[in-house]
């Protein structure tokens, strides 16, 4: 069972995980936890802004002011905002899944093979769930 104290570790702001450290040590897990949690907080805040813009567009659209061009612009803006919100919801799910993997000790390990994904890849793409080779194979099969 993985230790859970990584959430309370205070890291030096300049800390970056090193290959010489034990893979997914508490320090590394704290680093990724802080990174992912920070991204999650920023995303939730931006989602609130997006929802505010969507609601404003709806309010303006239903107010009946403006001509057809204005209405069309509001519709386009609302559609773009909804798409941005959908992307944000998808990213939020991925961040939550990564935080759950941190919690259960599977973060940084492939969901396919259980192998280490690798520190370099995890730093570059913290939401990765497969090794680079597995991801490439998956993309080939998908195409």
mmCIF file with all atom_site columns, C-alpha atoms in Angstrom:
data_model
loop_
_atom_site.group_PDB
_atom_site.id
_atom_site.type_symbol
_atom_site.label_atom_id
_atom_site.label_alt_id
_atom_site.label_comp_id
_atom_site.label_asym_id
_atom_site.label_entity_id
_atom_site.label_seq_id
_atom_site.pdbx_PDB_ins_code
_atom_site.Cartn_x
_atom_site.Cartn_y
_atom_site.Cartn_z
_atom_site.occupancy
_atom_site.B_iso_or_equiv
_atom_site.pdbx_formal_charge
_atom_site.auth_seq_id
_atom_site.auth_comp_id
_atom_site.auth_asym_id
_atom_site.auth_atom_id
_atom_site.pdbx_PDB_model_num
ATOM 1   C CA . UNK A 1 1   ? 0.000   0.000  0.000   1.00 0.00 ? 1   UNK A CA 1
ATOM 2   C CA . UNK A 1 2   ? 1.549   3.334  -1.021  1.00 0.00 ? 2   UNK A CA 1
ATOM 3   C CA . UNK A 1 3   ? 2.337   5.960  1.551   1.00 0.00 ? 3   UNK A CA 1
ATOM 4   C CA . UNK A 1 4   ? -0.011  8.927  1.479   1.00 0.00 ? 4   UNK A CA 1
ATOM 5   C CA . UNK A 1 5   ? 2.271   11.546 3.053   1.00 0.00 ? 5   UNK A CA 1
ATOM 6   C CA . UNK A 1 6   ? 3.475   12.815 -0.340  1.00 0.00 ? 6   UNK A CA 1
ATOM 7   C CA . UNK A 1 7   ? 0.613   15.351 -0.238  1.00 0.00 ? 7   UNK A CA 1
ATOM 8   C CA . UNK A 1 8   ? 2.160   17.070 2.759   1.00 0.00 ? 8   UNK A CA 1
ATOM 9   C CA . UNK A 1 9   ? 5.755   17.220 1.553   1.00 0.00 ? 9   UNK A CA 1
ATOM 10  C CA . UNK A 1 10  ? 6.957   20.782 1.031   1.00 0.00 ? 10  UNK A CA 1
ATOM 11  C CA . UNK A 1 11  ? 9.219   20.798 -1.992  1.00 0.00 ? 11  UNK A CA 1
ATOM 12  C CA . UNK A 1 12  ? 11.852  23.347 -2.859  1.00 0.00 ? 12  UNK A CA 1
ATOM 13  C CA . UNK A 1 13  ? 10.284  25.428 -5.660  1.00 0.00 ? 13  UNK A CA 1
ATOM 14  C CA . UNK A 1 14  ? 13.283  24.542 -7.851  1.00 0.00 ? 14  UNK A CA 1
ATOM 15  C CA . UNK A 1 15  ? 12.902  20.777 -7.286  1.00 0.00 ? 15  UNK A CA 1
ATOM 16  C CA . UNK A 1 16  ? 12.657  18.650 -10.409 1.00 0.00 ? 16  UNK A CA 1
ATOM 17  C CA . UNK A 1 17  ? 12.583  14.843 -10.190 1.00 0.00 ? 17  UNK A CA 1
ATOM 18  C CA . UNK A 1 18  ? 15.864  13.192 -11.114 1.00 0.00 ? 18  UNK A CA 1
ATOM 19  C CA . UNK A 1 19  ? 16.490  9.851  -12.746 1.00 0.00 ? 19  UNK A CA 1
ATOM 20  C CA . UNK A 1 20  ? 18.962  9.050  -9.946  1.00 0.00 ? 20  UNK A CA 1
ATOM 21  C CA . UNK A 1 21  ? 16.110  9.024  -7.400  1.00 0.00 ? 21  UNK A CA 1
ATOM 22  C CA . UNK A 1 22  ? 13.898  6.030  -6.708  1.00 0.00 ? 22  UNK A CA 1
ATOM 23  C CA . UNK A 1 23  ? 11.163  5.971  -9.360  1.00 0.00 ? 23  UNK A CA 1
ATOM 24  C CA . UNK A 1 24  ? 7.926   7.499  -8.043  1.00 0.00 ? 24  UNK A CA 1
ATOM 25  C CA . UNK A 1 25  ? 9.405   8.145  -4.625  1.00 0.00 ? 25  UNK A CA 1
ATOM 26  C CA . UNK A 1 26  ? 7.380   10.279 -2.225  1.00 0.00 ? 26  UNK A CA 1
ATOM 27  C CA . UNK A 1 27  ? 9.307   13.362 -3.413  1.00 0.00 ? 27  UNK A CA 1
ATOM 28  C CA . UNK A 1 28  ? 8.471   12.634 -7.043  1.00 0.00 ? 28  UNK A CA 1
ATOM 29  C CA . UNK A 1 29  ? 4.870   11.877 -6.185  1.00 0.00 ? 29  UNK A CA 1
ATOM 30  C CA . UNK A 1 30  ? 4.668   15.171 -4.269  1.00 0.00 ? 30  UNK A CA 1
ATOM 31  C CA . UNK A 1 31  ? 6.052   16.965 -7.333  1.00 0.00 ? 31  UNK A CA 1
ATOM 32  C CA . UNK A 1 32  ? 3.417   15.438 -9.620  1.00 0.00 ? 32  UNK A CA 1
ATOM 33  C CA . UNK A 1 33  ? 0.669   15.923 -7.044  1.00 0.00 ? 33  UNK A CA 1
ATOM 34  C CA . UNK A 1 34  ? 1.461   19.638 -6.790  1.00 0.00 ? 34  UNK A CA 1
ATOM 35  C CA . UNK A 1 35  ? 1.668   19.949 -10.579 1.00 0.00 ? 35  UNK A CA 1
ATOM 36  C CA . UNK A 1 36  ? -1.571  18.105 -11.281 1.00 0.00 ? 36  UNK A CA 1
ATOM 37  C CA . UNK A 1 37  ? -3.470  19.725 -8.433  1.00 0.00 ? 37  UNK A CA 1
ATOM 38  C CA . UNK A 1 38  ? -2.321  23.187 -9.570  1.00 0.00 ? 38  UNK A CA 1
ATOM 39  C CA . UNK A 1 39  ? -3.450  22.459 -13.121 1.00 0.00 ? 39  UNK A CA 1
ATOM 40  C CA . UNK A 1 40  ? -6.768  21.202 -11.768 1.00 0.00 ? 40  UNK A CA 1
ATOM 41  C CA . UNK A 1 41  ? -7.357  24.349 -9.719  1.00 0.00 ? 41  UNK A CA 1
ATOM 42  C CA . UNK A 1 42  ? -6.551  26.582 -12.719 1.00 0.00 ? 42  UNK A CA 1
ATOM 43  C CA . UNK A 1 43  ? -8.841  24.526 -14.929 1.00 0.00 ? 43  UNK A CA 1
ATOM 44  C CA . UNK A 1 44  ? -11.763 24.696 -12.513 1.00 0.00 ? 44  UNK A CA 1
ATOM 45  C CA . UNK A 1 45  ? -11.365 28.479 -12.276 1.00 0.00 ? 45  UNK A CA 1
ATOM 46  C CA . UNK A 1 46  ? -11.267 28.817 -16.073 1.00 0.00 ? 46  UNK A CA 1
ATOM 47  C CA . UNK A 1 47  ? -14.322 26.553 -16.378 1.00 0.00 ? 47  UNK A CA 1
ATOM 48  C CA . UNK A 1 48  ? -16.225 28.939 -14.118 1.00 0.00 ? 48  UNK A CA 1
ATOM 49  C CA . UNK A 1 49  ? -15.232 31.799 -16.444 1.00 0.00 ? 49  UNK A CA 1
ATOM 50  C CA . UNK A 1 50  ? -16.350 29.803 -19.478 1.00 0.00 ? 50  UNK A CA 1
ATOM 51  C CA . UNK A 1 51  ? -19.711 29.036 -17.880 1.00 0.00 ? 51  UNK A CA 1
ATOM 52  C CA . UNK A 1 52  ? -20.126 32.728 -17.078 1.00 0.00 ? 52  UNK A CA 1
ATOM 53  C CA . UNK A 1 53  ? -19.457 33.591 -20.733 1.00 0.00 ? 53  UNK A CA 1
ATOM 54  C CA . UNK A 1 54  ? -21.935 30.934 -21.888 1.00 0.00 ? 54  UNK A CA 1
ATOM 55  C CA . UNK A 1 55  ? -24.604 32.250 -19.538 1.00 0.00 ? 55  UNK A CA 1
ATOM 56  C CA . UNK A 1 56  ? -23.959 35.828 -20.664 1.00 0.00 ? 56  UNK A CA 1
ATOM 57  C CA . UNK A 1 57  ? -24.238 34.807 -24.320 1.00 0.00 ? 57  UNK A CA 1
ATOM 58  C CA . UNK A 1 58  ? -27.519 33.021 -23.579 1.00 0.00 ? 58  UNK A CA 1
ATOM 59  C CA . UNK A 1 59  ? -28.820 36.024 -21.659 1.00 0.00 ? 59  UNK A CA 1
ATOM 60  C CA . UNK A 1 60  ? -27.907 38.396 -24.482 1.00 0.00 ? 60  UNK A CA 1
ATOM 61  C CA . UNK A 1 61  ? -29.373 36.042 -27.063 1.00 0.00 ? 61  UNK A CA 1
ATOM 62  C CA . UNK A 1 62  ? -32.708 35.752 -25.239 1.00 0.00 ? 62  UNK A CA 1
ATOM 63  C CA . UNK A 1 63  ? -32.888 39.493 -24.568 1.00 0.00 ? 63  UNK A CA 1
ATOM 64  C CA . UNK A 1 64  ? -33.943 39.945 -28.177 1.00 0.00 ? 64  UNK A CA 1
ATOM 65  C CA . UNK A 1 65  ? -31.653 42.877 -28.776 1.00 0.00 ? 65  UNK A CA 1
ATOM 66  C CA . UNK A 1 66  ? -29.675 43.277 -31.943 1.00 0.00 ? 66  UNK A CA 1
ATOM 67  C CA . UNK A 1 67  ? -30.122 42.083 -35.463 1.00 0.00 ? 67  UNK A CA 1
ATOM 68  C CA . UNK A 1 68  ? -29.595 38.692 -37.083 1.00 0.00 ? 68  UNK A CA 1
ATOM 69  C CA . UNK A 1 69  ? -25.843 39.267 -37.309 1.00 0.00 ? 69  UNK A CA 1
ATOM 70  C CA . UNK A 1 70  ? -25.668 39.922 -33.556 1.00 0.00 ? 70  UNK A CA 1
ATOM 71  C CA . UNK A 1 71  ? -27.727 36.822 -32.858 1.00 0.00 ? 71  UNK A CA 1
ATOM 72  C CA . UNK A 1 72  ? -25.491 34.787 -35.150 1.00 0.00 ? 72  UNK A CA 1
ATOM 73  C CA . UNK A 1 73  ? -22.372 36.111 -33.402 1.00 0.00 ? 73  UNK A CA 1
ATOM 74  C CA . UNK A 1 74  ? -23.834 35.185 -30.012 1.00 0.00 ? 74  UNK A CA 1
ATOM 75  C CA . UNK A 1 75  ? -24.635 31.686 -31.291 1.00 0.00 ? 75  UNK A CA 1
ATOM 76  C CA . UNK A 1 76  ? -21.111 31.231 -32.630 1.00 0.00 ? 76  UNK A CA 1
ATOM 77  C CA . UNK A 1 77  ? -19.587 32.526 -29.386 1.00 0.00 ? 77  UNK A CA 1
ATOM 78  C CA . UNK A 1 78  ? -21.831 30.280 -27.285 1.00 0.00 ? 78  UNK A CA 1
ATOM 79  C CA . UNK A 1 79  ? -20.929 27.255 -29.417 1.00 0.00 ? 79  UNK A CA 1
ATOM 80  C CA . UNK A 1 80  ? -17.202 27.983 -29.052 1.00 0.00 ? 80  UNK A CA 1
ATOM 81  C CA . UNK A 1 81  ? -17.579 28.443 -25.302 1.00 0.00 ? 81  UNK A CA 1
ATOM 82  C CA . UNK A 1 82  ? -19.498 25.167 -24.997 1.00 0.00 ? 82  UNK A CA 1
ATOM 83  C CA . UNK A 1 83  ? -16.769 23.337 -26.933 1.00 0.00 ? 83  UNK A CA 1
ATOM 84  C CA . UNK A 1 84  ? -14.118 24.860 -24.678 1.00 0.00 ? 84  UNK A CA 1
ATOM 85  C CA . UNK A 1 85  ? -16.124 23.760 -21.658 1.00 0.00 ? 85  UNK A CA 1
ATOM 86  C CA . UNK A 1 86  ? -16.421 20.210 -23.027 1.00 0.00 ? 86  UNK A CA 1
ATOM 87  C CA . UNK A 1 87  ? -12.650 20.077 -23.571 1.00 0.00 ? 87  UNK A CA 1
ATOM 88  C CA . UNK A 1 88  ? -12.118 21.354 -20.053 1.00 0.00 ? 88  UNK A CA 1
ATOM 89  C CA . UNK A 1 89  ? -14.451 18.710 -18.631 1.00 0.00 ? 89  UNK A CA 1
ATOM 90  C CA . UNK A 1 90  ? -12.479 16.030 -20.512 1.00 0.00 ? 90  UNK A CA 1
ATOM 91  C CA . UNK A 1 91  ? -9.168  17.393 -19.213 1.00 0.00 ? 91  UNK A CA 1
ATOM 92  C CA . UNK A 1 92  ? -10.598 17.575 -15.691 1.00 0.00 ? 92  UNK A CA 1
ATOM 93  C CA . UNK A 1 93  ? -11.508 13.871 -15.910 1.00 0.00 ? 93  UNK A CA 1
ATOM 94  C CA . UNK A 1 94  ? -7.951  13.051 -16.996 1.00 0.00 ? 94  UNK A CA 1
ATOM 95  C CA . UNK A 1 95  ? -6.462  15.134 -14.167 1.00 0.00 ? 95  UNK A CA 1
ATOM 96  C CA . UNK A 1 96  ? -8.739  13.459 -11.625 1.00 0.00 ? 96  UNK A CA 1
ATOM 97  C CA . UNK A 1 97  ? -7.795  10.030 -12.990 1.00 0.00 ? 97  UNK A CA 1
ATOM 98  C CA . UNK A 1 98  ? -4.083  10.900 -12.713 1.00 0.00 ? 98  UNK A CA 1
ATOM 99  C CA . UNK A 1 99  ? -4.564  12.115 -9.123  1.00 0.00 ? 99  UNK A CA 1
ATOM 100 C CA . UNK A 1 100 ? -6.389  8.849  -8.344  1.00 0.00 ? 100 UNK A CA 1
ATOM 101 C CA . UNK A 1 101 ? -3.479  6.863  -9.816  1.00 0.00 ? 101 UNK A CA 1
ATOM 102 C CA . UNK A 1 102 ? -1.124  8.867  -7.594  1.00 0.00 ? 102 UNK A CA 1
ATOM 103 C CA . UNK A 1 103 ? -3.275  7.941  -4.628  1.00 0.00 ? 103 UNK A CA 1
ATOM 104 C CA . UNK A 1 104 ? -3.365  4.228  -5.411  1.00 0.00 ? 104 UNK A CA 1
ATOM 105 C CA . UNK A 1 105 ? 0.306   4.016  -6.396  1.00 0.00 ? 105 UNK A CA 1
ATOM 106 C CA . UNK A 1 106 ? -0.144  3.278  -10.104 1.00 0.00 ? 106 UNK A CA 1
ATOM 107 C CA . UNK A 1 107 ? 0.821   6.750  -11.385 1.00 0.00 ? 107 UNK A CA 1
ATOM 108 C CA . UNK A 1 108 ? 3.841   6.573  -13.668 1.00 0.00 ? 108 UNK A CA 1
ATOM 109 C CA . UNK A 1 109 ? 3.178   2.958  -14.596 1.00 0.00 ? 109 UNK A CA 1
ATOM 110 C CA . UNK A 1 110 ? 1.573   1.745  -17.813 1.00 0.00 ? 110 UNK A CA 1
ATOM 111 C CA . UNK A 1 111 ? -2.093  0.757  -17.654 1.00 0.00 ? 111 UNK A CA 1
ATOM 112 C CA . UNK A 1 112 ? -1.308  -1.801 -20.370 1.00 0.00 ? 112 UNK A CA 1
ATOM 113 C CA . UNK A 1 113 ? 1.818   -3.548 -19.104 1.00 0.00 ? 113 UNK A CA 1
ATOM 114 C CA . UNK A 1 114 ? 2.440   -2.162 -15.623 1.00 0.00 ? 114 UNK A CA 1
ATOM 115 C CA . UNK A 1 115 ? 5.949   -1.091 -16.724 1.00 0.00 ? 115 UNK A CA 1
ATOM 116 C CA . UNK A 1 116 ? 7.470   2.221  -15.679 1.00 0.00 ? 116 UNK A CA 1
ATOM 117 C CA . UNK A 1 117 ? 6.453   4.917  -18.148 1.00 0.00 ? 117 UNK A CA 1
ATOM 118 C CA . UNK A 1 118 ? 9.646   6.793  -17.417 1.00 0.00 ? 118 UNK A CA 1
ATOM 119 C CA . UNK A 1 119 ? 10.410  10.001 -15.605 1.00 0.00 ? 119 UNK A CA 1
ATOM 120 C CA . UNK A 1 120 ? 11.266  12.007 -18.716 1.00 0.00 ? 120 UNK A CA 1
ATOM 121 C CA . UNK A 1 121 ? 7.907   11.138 -20.313 1.00 0.00 ? 121 UNK A CA 1
ATOM 122 C CA . UNK A 1 122 ? 5.956   11.783 -17.106 1.00 0.00 ? 122 UNK A CA 1
ATOM 123 C CA . UNK A 1 123 ? 7.512   15.228 -16.710 1.00 0.00 ? 123 UNK A CA 1
ATOM 124 C CA . UNK A 1 124 ? 6.726   16.062 -20.348 1.00 0.00 ? 124 UNK A CA 1
ATOM 125 C CA . UNK A 1 125 ? 3.241   14.507 -20.254 1.00 0.00 ? 125 UNK A CA 1
ATOM 126 C CA . UNK A 1 126 ? 2.031   13.903 -16.695 1.00 0.00 ? 126 UNK A CA 1
ATOM 127 C CA . UNK A 1 127 ? -1.286  12.513 -17.942 1.00 0.00 ? 127 UNK A CA 1
ATOM 128 C CA . UNK A 1 128 ? 0.449   9.693  -19.850 1.00 0.00 ? 128 UNK A CA 1
ATOM 129 C CA . UNK A 1 129 ? -0.919  6.241  -19.116 1.00 0.00 ? 129 UNK A CA 1
ATOM 130 C CA . UNK A 1 130 ? 1.277   4.187  -21.459 1.00 0.00 ? 130 UNK A CA 1
ATOM 131 C CA . UNK A 1 131 ? 4.938   3.892  -22.283 1.00 0.00 ? 131 UNK A CA 1
ATOM 132 C CA . UNK A 1 132 ? 6.034   5.702  -25.423 1.00 0.00 ? 132 UNK A CA 1
ATOM 133 C CA . UNK A 1 133 ? 6.261   2.429  -27.339 1.00 0.00 ? 133 UNK A CA 1
ATOM 134 C CA . UNK A 1 134 ? 2.787   1.346  -26.227 1.00 0.00 ? 134 UNK A CA 1
ATOM 135 C CA . UNK A 1 135 ? 1.366   4.760  -27.145 1.00 0.00 ? 135 UNK A CA 1
ATOM 136 C CA . UNK A 1 136 ? 2.942   4.591  -30.601 1.00 0.00 ? 136 UNK A CA 1
ATOM 137 C CA . UNK A 1 137 ? 1.546   1.088  -31.131 1.00 0.00 ? 137 UNK A CA 1
ATOM 138 C CA . UNK A 1 138 ? -1.882  2.267  -29.960 1.00 0.00 ? 138 UNK A CA 1
ATOM 139 C CA . UNK A 1 139 ? -1.774  5.196  -32.393 1.00 0.00 ? 139 UNK A CA 1
ATOM 140 C CA . UNK A 1 140 ? -0.784  2.891  -35.291 1.00 0.00 ? 140 UNK A CA 1
ATOM 141 C CA . UNK A 1 141 ? -3.726  0.569  -34.584 1.00 0.00 ? 141 UNK A CA 1
ATOM 142 C CA . UNK A 1 142 ? -6.077  3.505  -34.242 1.00 0.00 ? 142 UNK A CA 1
ATOM 143 C CA . UNK A 1 143 ? -5.109  5.002  -37.619 1.00 0.00 ? 143 UNK A CA 1
#
